[in-house]
Amino acid sequence: MSIPIRTGSRAPTSSARSAGDRIFRVLSLGVAGMILLIVAGIFAQLALGSAEAFALFGLGFLTGQTWDVSMLVFGALPFIAGTVATSVLAMLLAVPLGVATAVFLSEIAPRRLAIPMTLLVELIAAIPSVVIGLWGVMILGAFLRDGVEVPVVGAFGELPFLGSAASGSDLLAASLLLALMITPTIVAITREVLSTIPQSHREAFLGLGATRWETIRAVVLPQARTGIIGASLLALGRAMGETMAVTMTIGNADRLPSGLFDPAQTIASKLATSWGEASDGVERSSLIALGLVLLFLALALVLATRLLARGSLRRSGIGR
Amino acid sequence: MPETTARAKEVTAEPDLEEIEVRELIRVIPAHHARANDPEAGDLPGAMNLDAVSAWYGAFRAVRDVSMAIPSRQVTAMIGPSGCGKSTLIRTLNRMHEVIPGSRVGGRVELDGQDIYGSTVDPVRVRRVVGMVFQRPNPFPTMSIFDNVAAGVKLAGPRPDRPVAEIVEHSLRRAALWDEVKDKLASRAVALSGGQQQRLCIARALAVEPEVLLMDEPCSALDPIATAKIEDLVRELRDSVTIVIVTHNLQQAARISDQTAFFFVDEARSGHLVEIGPTSAIFVAPREQLTQDYVSGRFG
Ligand SMILES: Nc1ncnc2c1ncn2[C@@H]1O[C@H](COP(=O)(O)OP(=O)(O)OP(=O)(O)O)[C@@H](O)[C@H]1O
Ligand SMILES: [Mg+2]
């Protein structure tokens, strides 16, 4: 920069280039600013819209168990519970399944099996959620009702954590469906992470006289840990926000579910089912407040992911 | 440099200018011939024998019909131009080649008389006896220094006669790293310098007490000082373990090896053995013109 060579011929180009640089900087600053504005706008809108509900119920809105349109009493707990229950359950199934699938595909399966199976997993991810919802209602729900829930309730009566409704449209159906929908995300990201681990680390461990399984456990999985956690949190975010398939299979009951066989409602499914017919005033405001709660849950998740990624990068010395 | 050249001229009868440095090195390291002719060496474990070994990647034959003996408790250097199959061949010696999808090995590789590719032989057991050090230092990043060295020991199962900590210390001492790391065994291995990491990888391989240690260009990512340390180490280790080392550094081969194998590629790009013999013979009086040209730096 400080030593101009061939100043004469160079000068116009480089000034044109730096002008391009300036334009690019202004443009990208503008875009970044716009994103910030949009996020702030959404927040403001939600805060404003939910003000009435929070003014009426205070923080009690979060713990209120009734949602009664005729009495104008609105509490978010059933939906928070439904969201948390379905997401956590889906994660409990999808994380082990997804990680195991990814490990199988990239560490164990021979190429000619891995390639079609990977495609299959990607296909699942591409199915529109309304189609998954249809399948959930017609096939999964019917199977759960006739094949699992009715026989179980028939044999044991009402069990703790299961409930007795046994309609096939319930927490269990929605959670299973969610698990199916988020597994491809976990598989894809975990595979990506596994592929970044140098082959020489695996070979070094194999070279010490380790089996393939020992190598996966002692070398591969520990190095992939952060990535797997990141994948899981991303999948959790998707599970919490998923609307269509859940709305179609969860049974849409605005009360605290007593077990897996009980119909319930998540925040997303509640908004989807009720927004259209909601009357102006407290009900609308309360629905918006639900939206705000979901947004906060999602943001907390993003922050948790960030902190975690930073922490473990520092621990492994990569972020030096 | 001029001084060295002058001295070399005195000793060697017909000095070929390019060879002088290597000849000089061979002259000043007396151990070479003695060990190659040592009749006792044949009885020690860790001798390998290759009989018409070939290695394929899919349909491509990277190594063709290599037959050679790797005597116990000696350093065997493998030299040759890039792509002539040295890495491929060395990886057939601990059954690491077959880890690559689509790969295949032909011929016989014997370790102390037993075919390591025999149908009843478990590759995991072979790798415990034939250890490996890689080109780039590759300590396990999620493990501490201690755990890196202990990793292989723990795999083999606890030994009632020797606690793990003792094995770790012994291995780090053998790898000449103990004094540098003894106060930070619990810290992460990736925080070490490149040269220290490579010695850690050597310690890690030694901890499972292999009979043979394979080293594929162990110094190519290291500076001269770290390289010198590894070379010292190789010289010390050969009393207790058979060493096979791939190197592009001819001086290094001359400095540290007892016998040298020279490889080259044929028209089909398959690597094959051109010549093998005592290091001094390969560098000073090779039988093949190709070897002569290579060690004198006429092509490369
Ligand atoms: N994983 C692989 N798949 C296919 N071909 C390979 C693979 N690894 C090596 N080869 C080929 O095999 C031949 C021998 O390679 P190899 O790495 O053994 O050579 P080398 O002598 O170690 O070379 P260098 O001195 O550069 O390390 C080369 O032609 C190379 O392209
Ligand atoms: Mg190589």
XYZ file of C-alpha atoms and ligand atoms in Angstrom:
652
model
C 0.000 0.000 0.000
C 2.638 2.502 1.034
C 5.006 1.802 -1.868
C 3.162 2.553 -5.107
C 4.685 0.702 -8.025
C 3.852 2.013 -11.500
C 1.686 4.716 -10.009
C 0.516 6.083 -13.343
C -1.233 3.048 -14.769
C -2.231 1.595 -11.414
C -3.926 4.606 -9.872
C -7.302 4.603 -11.675
C -7.930 0.903 -11.189
C -7.077 0.893 -7.531
C -9.247 3.928 -6.807
C -12.103 2.302 -8.720
C -11.516 -0.820 -6.677
C -11.536 1.043 -3.396
C -14.749 2.775 -4.470
C -16.211 -0.683 -5.048
C -14.988 -1.612 -1.607
C -16.774 1.377 -0.095
C -20.018 0.617 -1.872
C -19.844 -2.972 -0.716
C -19.232 -1.866 2.860
C -22.181 0.498 2.832
C -24.413 -2.147 1.272
C -23.506 -4.868 3.749
C -23.872 -2.430 6.625
C -27.313 -1.548 5.331
C -28.365 -5.185 5.094
C -27.038 -5.933 8.568
C -28.881 -2.910 9.924
C -32.081 -4.007 8.228
C -31.894 -7.483 9.790
C -31.448 -5.866 13.182
C -34.419 -3.594 12.519
C -36.625 -6.491 11.475
C -35.780 -8.480 14.599
C -36.330 -5.429 16.783
C -39.598 -4.764 14.920
C -40.878 -8.278 15.540
C -40.020 -7.957 19.193
C -41.679 -4.578 19.520
C -44.771 -5.790 17.709
C -45.082 -8.856 19.920
C -44.395 -6.872 23.075
C -46.956 -4.260 22.106
C -49.543 -6.824 21.096
C -49.151 -8.851 24.257
C -49.145 -5.830 26.581
C -52.857 -6.185 27.297
C -52.539 -9.824 28.329
C -49.532 -9.202 30.551
C -51.221 -6.165 32.087
C -54.211 -8.318 32.985
C -52.512 -11.521 34.141
C -48.981 -10.373 34.905
C -46.360 -13.113 35.060
C -49.182 -15.340 36.234
C -49.885 -15.714 32.532
C -46.924 -18.076 32.343
C -48.222 -20.319 35.125
C -51.959 -20.083 34.446
C -53.451 -23.481 33.695
C -56.757 -22.458 32.141
C -57.441 -21.135 28.703
C -61.118 -20.233 28.683
C -62.458 -17.988 25.967
C -65.935 -17.571 27.506
C -64.558 -16.580 30.918
C -61.693 -14.583 29.348
C -59.135 -16.361 31.498
C -55.899 -17.125 29.705
C -52.879 -19.023 30.995
C -49.911 -20.306 28.985
C -48.832 -23.277 31.068
C -50.628 -26.034 29.095
C -48.976 -24.867 25.890
C -45.559 -24.343 27.418
C -45.869 -27.820 28.911
C -47.000 -29.259 25.578
C -44.131 -27.593 23.733
C -41.516 -28.700 26.247
C -42.916 -32.234 26.546
C -43.111 -32.913 22.808
C -39.701 -31.338 22.107
C -37.899 -33.127 24.913
C -39.487 -36.438 24.040
C -38.653 -35.992 20.378
C -35.066 -35.169 21.312
C -34.757 -38.207 23.560
C -35.626 -40.346 20.561
C -34.021 -38.389 17.747
C -30.589 -37.620 19.228
C -29.524 -41.221 19.852
C -31.157 -42.359 16.635
C -29.669 -39.536 14.576
C -26.167 -39.831 16.011
C -26.186 -43.599 15.648
C -27.364 -43.295 12.047
C -24.698 -40.714 11.238
C -21.956 -42.820 12.828
C -23.174 -45.854 10.951
C -23.328 -44.002 7.640
C -19.933 -42.350 7.828
C -17.859 -44.735 9.942
C -19.192 -48.220 9.398
C -21.422 -48.681 6.363
C -19.748 -49.617 3.080
C -20.067 -46.953 0.385
C -22.725 -48.714 -1.655
C -24.985 -48.859 1.390
C -24.107 -45.426 2.769
C -24.924 -43.500 -0.393
C -28.540 -44.679 -0.867
C -29.203 -44.505 2.863
C -27.956 -40.932 3.035
C -30.237 -40.054 0.162
C -33.138 -41.651 1.991
C -32.481 -39.594 5.103
C -32.281 -36.438 3.012
C -35.586 -37.364 1.401
C -37.263 -37.560 4.791
C -36.042 -34.042 5.473
C -37.616 -32.889 2.225
C -41.132 -34.174 2.939
C -43.438 -31.181 3.536
C -44.586 -31.153 7.143
C -48.258 -31.190 6.141
C -47.670 -34.474 4.333
C -45.910 -35.879 7.378
C -48.894 -34.645 9.382
C -51.297 -36.492 7.097
C -49.304 -39.682 7.483
C -49.253 -39.038 11.225
C -53.020 -38.770 11.466
C -53.968 -41.571 9.129
C -51.330 -44.197 9.783
C -49.199 -43.463 12.843
C -52.156 -42.223 14.915
C -54.348 -45.166 13.977
C -51.541 -47.585 14.703
C -50.774 -46.018 18.077
C -54.440 -46.070 19.053
C -55.262 -49.624 18.016
C -51.866 -51.202 18.387
C -50.495 -49.568 21.520
C -52.701 -47.258 23.507
C -56.020 -49.114 23.607
C -54.397 -52.450 24.492
C -52.184 -50.864 27.164
C -55.025 -48.924 28.770
C -57.254 -51.979 28.455
C -54.731 -54.137 30.255
C -53.481 -51.770 32.948
C -56.079 -49.005 33.201
C -54.776 -45.507 33.802
C -51.032 -45.493 34.359
C -48.919 -42.599 35.629
C -47.251 -40.630 32.797
C -49.453 -42.307 30.217
C -53.004 -41.064 30.803
C -56.093 -42.817 29.590
C -57.529 -40.986 26.602
C -55.951 -43.389 24.088
C -57.248 -41.621 21.006
C -54.105 -41.807 18.913
C -54.081 -38.010 18.665
C -51.901 -37.094 21.604
C -48.480 -36.156 22.975
C -47.032 -39.506 21.968
C -48.098 -39.236 18.328
C -46.870 -35.654 18.005
C -43.549 -36.455 19.684
C -42.887 -39.473 17.488
C -43.643 -37.414 14.423
C -41.365 -34.626 15.601
C -38.600 -37.135 16.241
C -38.959 -38.362 12.680
C -38.818 -34.812 11.371
C -35.724 -33.681 13.283
C -33.677 -36.846 12.908
C -32.492 -35.945 9.379
C -31.158 -32.609 10.692
C -29.159 -34.377 13.373
C -27.904 -36.992 10.927
C -26.839 -34.416 8.352
C -24.963 -32.144 10.758
C -23.376 -34.998 12.679
C -22.158 -36.541 9.433
C -20.694 -33.191 8.477
C -18.889 -32.962 11.799
C -17.599 -36.537 11.568
C -16.187 -35.853 8.126
C -14.032 -33.034 9.515
C -12.215 -35.353 11.919
C -8.844 -36.202 10.351
C -8.561 -39.797 9.203
C -5.121 -39.867 10.798
C -6.668 -39.610 14.267
C -8.721 -42.712 13.616
C -5.727 -44.499 12.136
C -3.520 -43.500 15.058
C -5.942 -45.163 17.440
C -6.429 -48.194 15.215
C -2.640 -48.366 15.061
C -2.498 -48.776 18.827
C -4.534 -51.935 18.461
C -8.053 -50.596 18.814
C -11.148 -52.025 17.204
C -13.305 -49.835 15.026
C -15.887 -49.506 17.774
C -13.255 -48.512 20.350
C -11.998 -45.897 17.921
C -15.468 -44.453 17.450
C -16.006 -44.261 21.185
C -12.619 -42.922 22.267
C -11.573 -40.728 19.344
C -14.414 -39.966 16.980
C -17.317 -39.198 19.292
C -15.338 -37.050 21.764
C -14.099 -34.897 18.901
C -17.589 -34.625 17.469
C -19.185 -33.781 20.807
C -19.562 -30.057 20.326
C -20.907 -30.525 16.844
C -23.402 -33.109 18.017
C -24.629 -30.811 20.766
C -24.961 -28.017 18.231
C -26.911 -30.291 15.896
C -29.187 -31.310 18.749
C -29.916 -27.730 19.750
C -30.709 -26.815 16.166
C -33.046 -29.786 15.961
C -34.610 -28.789 19.276
C -35.299 -25.346 17.859
C -37.033 -26.916 14.904
C -39.063 -29.222 17.166
C -40.255 -26.340 19.335
C -41.393 -24.301 16.387
C -42.843 -27.085 14.205
C -46.505 -26.323 13.666
C -48.336 -28.176 10.933
C -47.564 -31.795 11.687
C -48.004 -31.208 15.428
C -51.297 -29.403 14.993
C -52.624 -32.325 12.994
C -51.639 -35.032 15.465
C -51.531 -33.658 18.997
C -55.288 -33.699 19.648
C -55.626 -29.951 20.312
C -56.758 -29.932 23.940
C -56.176 -26.659 25.817
C -55.340 -28.265 29.130
C -52.381 -29.697 30.943
C -51.901 -33.234 29.665
C -51.683 -35.903 32.330
C -49.726 -38.336 30.229
C -48.425 -39.446 26.849
C -51.804 -40.793 25.742
C -53.489 -37.437 26.437
C -54.319 -34.901 23.770
C -52.467 -31.626 24.305
C -51.420 -28.463 22.533
C -48.089 -26.753 21.860
C -47.648 -23.006 21.585
C -47.254 -23.291 17.832
C -50.258 -25.551 17.346
C -52.377 -23.353 19.617
C -51.559 -20.273 17.561
C -52.297 -22.140 14.346
C -55.658 -23.456 15.493
C -56.970 -20.405 17.357
C -55.652 -17.299 15.643
C -58.277 -17.337 12.901
C -61.322 -17.332 15.148
C -59.833 -15.335 18.002
C -61.749 -12.238 19.019
C -59.972 -8.916 19.312
C -58.887 -7.894 22.771
C -57.607 -10.155 25.515
C -57.733 -13.382 23.541
C -55.719 -11.988 20.637
C -53.335 -10.351 23.061
C -52.894 -13.598 24.967
C -52.144 -15.491 21.754
C -49.533 -12.895 20.865
C -48.100 -13.317 24.350
C -47.769 -17.046 23.590
C -45.829 -16.128 20.473
C -43.518 -13.961 22.551
C -42.910 -16.832 24.970
C -41.968 -19.111 22.065
C -39.632 -16.487 20.671
C -37.904 -16.192 24.049
C -37.539 -19.954 24.279
C -35.949 -20.006 20.833
C -33.605 -17.121 21.649
C -32.530 -18.770 24.888
C -31.693 -21.839 22.836
C -29.566 -19.877 20.381
C -27.696 -18.204 23.218
C -27.125 -21.541 24.917
C -25.715 -22.932 21.668
C -23.362 -19.975 21.320
C -22.069 -20.165 24.874
C -21.576 -23.858 24.573
C -19.711 -23.656 21.292
C -17.425 -20.923 22.652
C -16.771 -22.764 25.883
C -15.855 -26.037 24.258
C -13.766 -24.393 21.561
C -11.724 -22.748 24.263
C -11.457 -26.009 26.165
C -10.154 -27.909 23.171
C -7.647 -25.167 22.399
C -8.993 -24.650 18.896
C -10.201 -21.142 19.536
C -6.785 -19.863 20.584
C 31.280 -27.169 4.405
C 34.668 -26.871 2.638
C 36.339 -28.486 5.604
C 34.039 -31.502 5.462
C 34.636 -31.890 1.759
C 38.358 -31.837 2.211
C 38.271 -34.517 4.874
C 35.970 -36.671 2.796
C 38.403 -36.505 -0.109
C 41.135 -37.936 2.031
C 39.222 -41.027 3.054
C 37.331 -42.010 -0.051
C 39.272 -43.203 -3.004
C 37.255 -41.738 -5.870
C 34.979 -39.094 -4.455
C 31.888 -38.394 -6.482
C 31.152 -34.822 -5.528
C 27.409 -35.288 -4.846
C 27.988 -38.289 -2.647
C 30.564 -36.786 -0.439
C 28.244 -35.555 2.235
C 26.479 -38.860 2.563
C 29.708 -40.852 2.512
C 31.076 -38.612 5.192
C 28.074 -39.292 7.343
C 28.391 -43.018 6.945
C 32.048 -42.870 7.848
C 31.462 -40.968 11.060
C 28.702 -43.233 12.323
C 30.436 -46.480 13.146
C 27.407 -48.528 14.189
C 26.267 -49.367 10.680
C 28.152 -52.393 9.487
C 28.517 -53.884 12.913
C 24.808 -54.204 13.416
C 24.037 -55.449 9.930
C 26.403 -58.357 10.472
C 25.386 -59.129 14.031
C 24.490 -62.846 14.134
C 22.586 -62.444 17.411
C 20.092 -60.030 15.865
C 18.306 -62.760 13.931
C 16.964 -64.399 17.085
C 15.273 -61.324 18.517
C 11.570 -60.756 17.915
C 10.360 -58.101 15.498
C 11.804 -59.449 12.254
C 9.617 -59.064 9.194
C 9.767 -60.651 5.808
C 7.939 -59.510 2.696
C 7.288 -61.907 -0.132
C 5.912 -60.507 -3.405
C 3.801 -57.899 -1.618
C 1.465 -55.882 -3.829
C -1.069 -53.265 -2.800
C -4.027 -51.902 -4.712
C -6.321 -48.897 -4.427
C -9.338 -50.158 -6.331
C -7.913 -51.238 -9.691
C -4.719 -49.204 -9.298
C -1.715 -51.202 -8.199
C 0.367 -48.799 -6.111
C 2.932 -51.387 -4.994
C 4.131 -54.281 -7.122
C 5.815 -57.479 -5.952
C 8.052 -56.196 -3.192
C 10.169 -58.860 -1.532
C 12.553 -57.874 1.220
C 13.645 -58.740 4.723
C 13.407 -56.385 7.664
C 15.867 -57.668 10.236
C 15.022 -57.427 13.890
C 16.347 -54.491 15.953
C 17.663 -52.590 12.989
C 16.628 -49.410 11.286
C 15.378 -49.945 7.742
C 15.023 -46.785 5.678
C 12.718 -46.578 2.674
C 13.632 -43.974 0.087
C 12.389 -43.124 -3.365
C 10.641 -40.387 -5.313
C 7.215 -39.105 -4.326
C 4.360 -41.399 -5.312
C 6.460 -44.568 -5.513
C 4.353 -46.329 -2.897
C 6.488 -45.992 0.243
C 3.564 -44.941 2.434
C 1.370 -47.591 0.880
C 3.934 -50.309 1.494
C 4.687 -49.308 5.081
C 0.955 -49.384 5.780
C 0.710 -52.956 4.587
C 3.113 -53.902 7.379
C 0.561 -53.285 10.144
C -2.552 -53.995 8.081
C -3.458 -50.306 7.996
C -3.735 -50.291 4.199
C -6.962 -52.275 4.331
C -8.662 -49.513 6.352
C -9.059 -47.575 3.086
C -12.239 -48.593 1.242
C -11.563 -50.532 -1.948
C -7.971 -51.357 -1.054
C -6.370 -54.777 -1.289
C -3.068 -56.449 -0.405
C -1.453 -59.407 -2.137
C 1.577 -61.519 -1.278
C 2.876 -62.506 2.120
C 3.990 -60.350 5.030
C 5.577 -62.341 7.814
C 6.238 -61.151 11.319
C 8.579 -63.509 13.152
C 7.627 -66.240 10.750
C 3.871 -65.806 10.927
C 1.821 -64.468 8.005
C 0.054 -61.363 9.340
C -2.527 -61.677 6.561
C -3.375 -65.233 7.565
C -7.083 -65.974 7.796
C -6.997 -66.473 11.561
C -4.966 -63.356 12.314
C -6.769 -60.419 13.918
C -5.544 -57.091 12.452
C -6.057 -55.511 15.865
C -3.413 -57.827 17.338
C -1.017 -57.149 14.474
C -1.276 -53.407 15.090
C -0.509 -53.885 18.756
C 2.790 -55.513 17.840
C 3.568 -53.274 14.858
C 3.142 -49.655 15.940
C 2.986 -46.605 13.731
C 4.032 -42.951 13.772
C 2.581 -40.670 11.142
C 3.920 -37.852 8.984
C 2.001 -35.128 10.792
C 1.979 -35.270 14.575
C -1.551 -36.330 15.447
C -2.117 -36.434 19.203
C -5.736 -37.005 20.161
C -7.003 -33.441 20.659
C -9.613 -34.262 23.276
C -7.130 -36.052 25.522
C -4.466 -34.856 27.949
C -0.797 -35.651 27.456
C -1.104 -38.462 29.961
C -4.224 -39.904 28.352
C -2.656 -39.795 24.913
C 0.148 -42.046 26.062
C -2.157 -44.176 28.177
C -4.727 -44.639 25.412
C -3.198 -47.754 23.914
C -2.307 -49.240 27.288
C -5.889 -48.955 28.455
C -7.076 -50.665 25.277
C -4.987 -53.703 26.004
C -6.528 -53.932 29.454
C -5.012 -53.163 32.871
C -1.787 -54.917 33.770
C -1.579 -55.904 37.406
C 2.218 -55.927 37.337
C 2.628 -52.373 36.021
C 0.418 -49.402 36.828
C -0.531 -47.210 33.887
C 1.265 -44.188 35.326
C 4.524 -46.123 35.360
C 4.117 -47.188 31.733
C 3.322 -43.603 30.736
C 6.438 -42.266 32.445
C 8.624 -45.004 30.989
C 7.281 -44.386 27.479
C 7.734 -40.618 27.743
C 11.299 -41.169 28.932
C 12.009 -43.509 26.026
C 10.659 -40.811 23.688
C 12.914 -38.227 25.378
C 9.936 -36.106 26.299
C 9.504 -36.773 30.005
C 11.512 -33.811 31.300
C 9.615 -31.389 29.097
C 6.120 -32.538 30.046
C 6.356 -34.096 33.494
C 4.845 -31.012 35.134
C 1.904 -30.728 32.767
C 0.745 -34.256 32.146
C -2.879 -33.219 32.651
C -2.843 -30.437 30.099
C -3.955 -30.882 26.536
C -1.612 -32.516 24.093
C -2.420 -30.047 21.329
C -0.762 -27.286 23.368
C 2.666 -28.856 22.779
C 5.016 -27.761 19.999
C 5.072 -29.757 16.766
C 8.285 -31.553 17.687
C 7.010 -32.340 21.163
C 3.755 -33.595 19.684
C 5.650 -35.942 17.402
C 7.672 -37.320 20.308
C 4.398 -37.684 22.188
C 3.076 -39.749 19.286
C 6.209 -41.875 19.473
C 5.701 -42.310 23.219
C 2.095 -43.228 22.557
C 3.183 -45.904 20.094
C 5.926 -47.181 22.433
C 3.559 -47.467 25.381
C 1.979 -50.610 23.942
C 5.490 -52.063 23.622
C 5.513 -52.913 19.934
C 8.195 -55.127 18.428
C 8.223 -53.034 15.268
C 7.765 -49.284 14.873
C 6.757 -47.897 11.479
C 7.547 -44.234 10.873
C 6.267 -42.511 7.742
C 8.277 -39.326 7.250
C 8.114 -38.542 10.963
C 10.219 -35.397 10.628
C 8.796 -33.799 7.514
C 6.648 -31.375 9.513
C 9.436 -30.509 11.957
C 12.268 -28.000 12.161
C 15.930 -29.138 12.158
C 16.282 -29.143 15.940
C 13.155 -31.209 16.483
C 14.305 -33.443 13.628
C 17.662 -33.998 15.292
C 15.901 -35.023 18.488
C 13.790 -37.588 16.656
C 16.884 -38.934 14.911
C 18.698 -39.343 18.232
C 15.648 -41.112 19.481
C 15.577 -43.532 16.554
C 19.201 -44.402 17.166
C 18.464 -45.129 20.800
C 15.285 -47.048 20.168
C 16.736 -49.536 17.758
C 18.254 -51.476 20.642
C 14.754 -52.382 21.742
C 12.531 -52.189 18.677
C 12.724 -52.805 14.947
C 12.265 -49.542 13.059
C 11.087 -48.971 9.500
C 11.324 -45.334 8.476
C 10.212 -43.637 5.276
C 12.149 -40.491 4.544
C 12.751 -38.052 1.719
C 15.837 -36.807 3.460
C 18.708 -38.893 2.123
C 21.110 -37.580 4.725
C 18.665 -38.672 7.360
C 18.480 -42.148 5.883
C 22.270 -42.269 5.839
C 22.552 -40.991 9.394
C 20.127 -43.301 11.086
C 19.558 -46.464 9.104
C 21.314 -49.814 8.986
C 19.829 -50.879 5.698
C 18.157 -48.867 2.962
C 15.544 -49.858 0.416
C 15.199 -47.803 -2.728
C 11.860 -47.750 -4.561
C 10.890 -46.450 -7.952
C 7.838 -46.374 -10.212
C 7.370 -48.342 -13.415
C 5.429 -47.342 -16.554
C 2.112 -48.227 -14.870
C 3.014 -45.955 -11.922
C 3.329 -48.986 -9.688
C 6.040 -48.708 -7.080
C 8.589 -51.500 -6.854
C 11.793 -52.244 -5.015
C 14.865 -51.384 -7.053
C 17.520 -52.288 -4.566
C 18.017 -53.021 -0.911
C 21.234 -53.353 1.029
C 23.319 -52.043 3.887
C 22.965 -48.260 3.970
C 26.640 -47.723 3.269
C 26.454 -49.905 0.167
C 23.340 -48.190 -1.182
C 24.849 -44.752 -0.799
C 28.416 -45.493 -1.748
C 28.358 -48.427 -4.141
C 24.838 -49.257 -5.311
C 24.409 -52.103 -7.787
C 21.814 -50.282 -9.892
C 22.425 -47.211 -12.003
C 18.961 -45.917 -11.012
C 19.916 -45.998 -7.336
C 23.199 -44.312 -8.090
C 21.395 -41.527 -9.917
C 18.865 -41.080 -7.154
C 21.222 -41.005 -4.184
C 23.566 -38.672 -5.978
C 20.679 -36.293 -6.555
C 20.692 -36.484 -10.348
C 16.910 -36.629 -10.413
C 14.345 -36.731 -7.860
N -6.139 -43.367 -0.781
C -5.651 -43.534 -2.044
N -6.499 -43.847 -3.052
C -6.036 -44.012 -4.302
N -4.747 -43.898 -4.656
C -3.857 -43.595 -3.694
C -4.267 -43.391 -2.334
N -3.166 -43.093 -1.607
C -2.131 -43.106 -2.467
N -2.535 -43.409 -3.712
C -1.679 -43.532 -4.904
O -0.761 -44.568 -4.681
C 0.520 -44.240 -5.180
C 1.537 -44.357 -4.078
O 1.241 -43.411 -3.069
P 2.046 -43.322 -1.725
O 1.381 -42.334 -0.856
O 2.251 -44.675 -1.177
O 3.443 -42.739 -2.238
P 4.679 -42.262 -1.394
O 5.851 -42.979 -1.930
O 4.416 -42.380 0.052
O 4.771 -40.760 -1.828
P 5.274 -39.519 -0.939
O 6.733 -39.646 -0.899
O 4.831 -38.328 -1.716
O 4.632 -39.615 0.402
C 0.408 -42.832 -5.738
O 0.285 -42.945 -7.141
C -0.842 -42.298 -5.144
O -1.487 -41.425 -6.038
Mg 4.142 -40.984 1.669
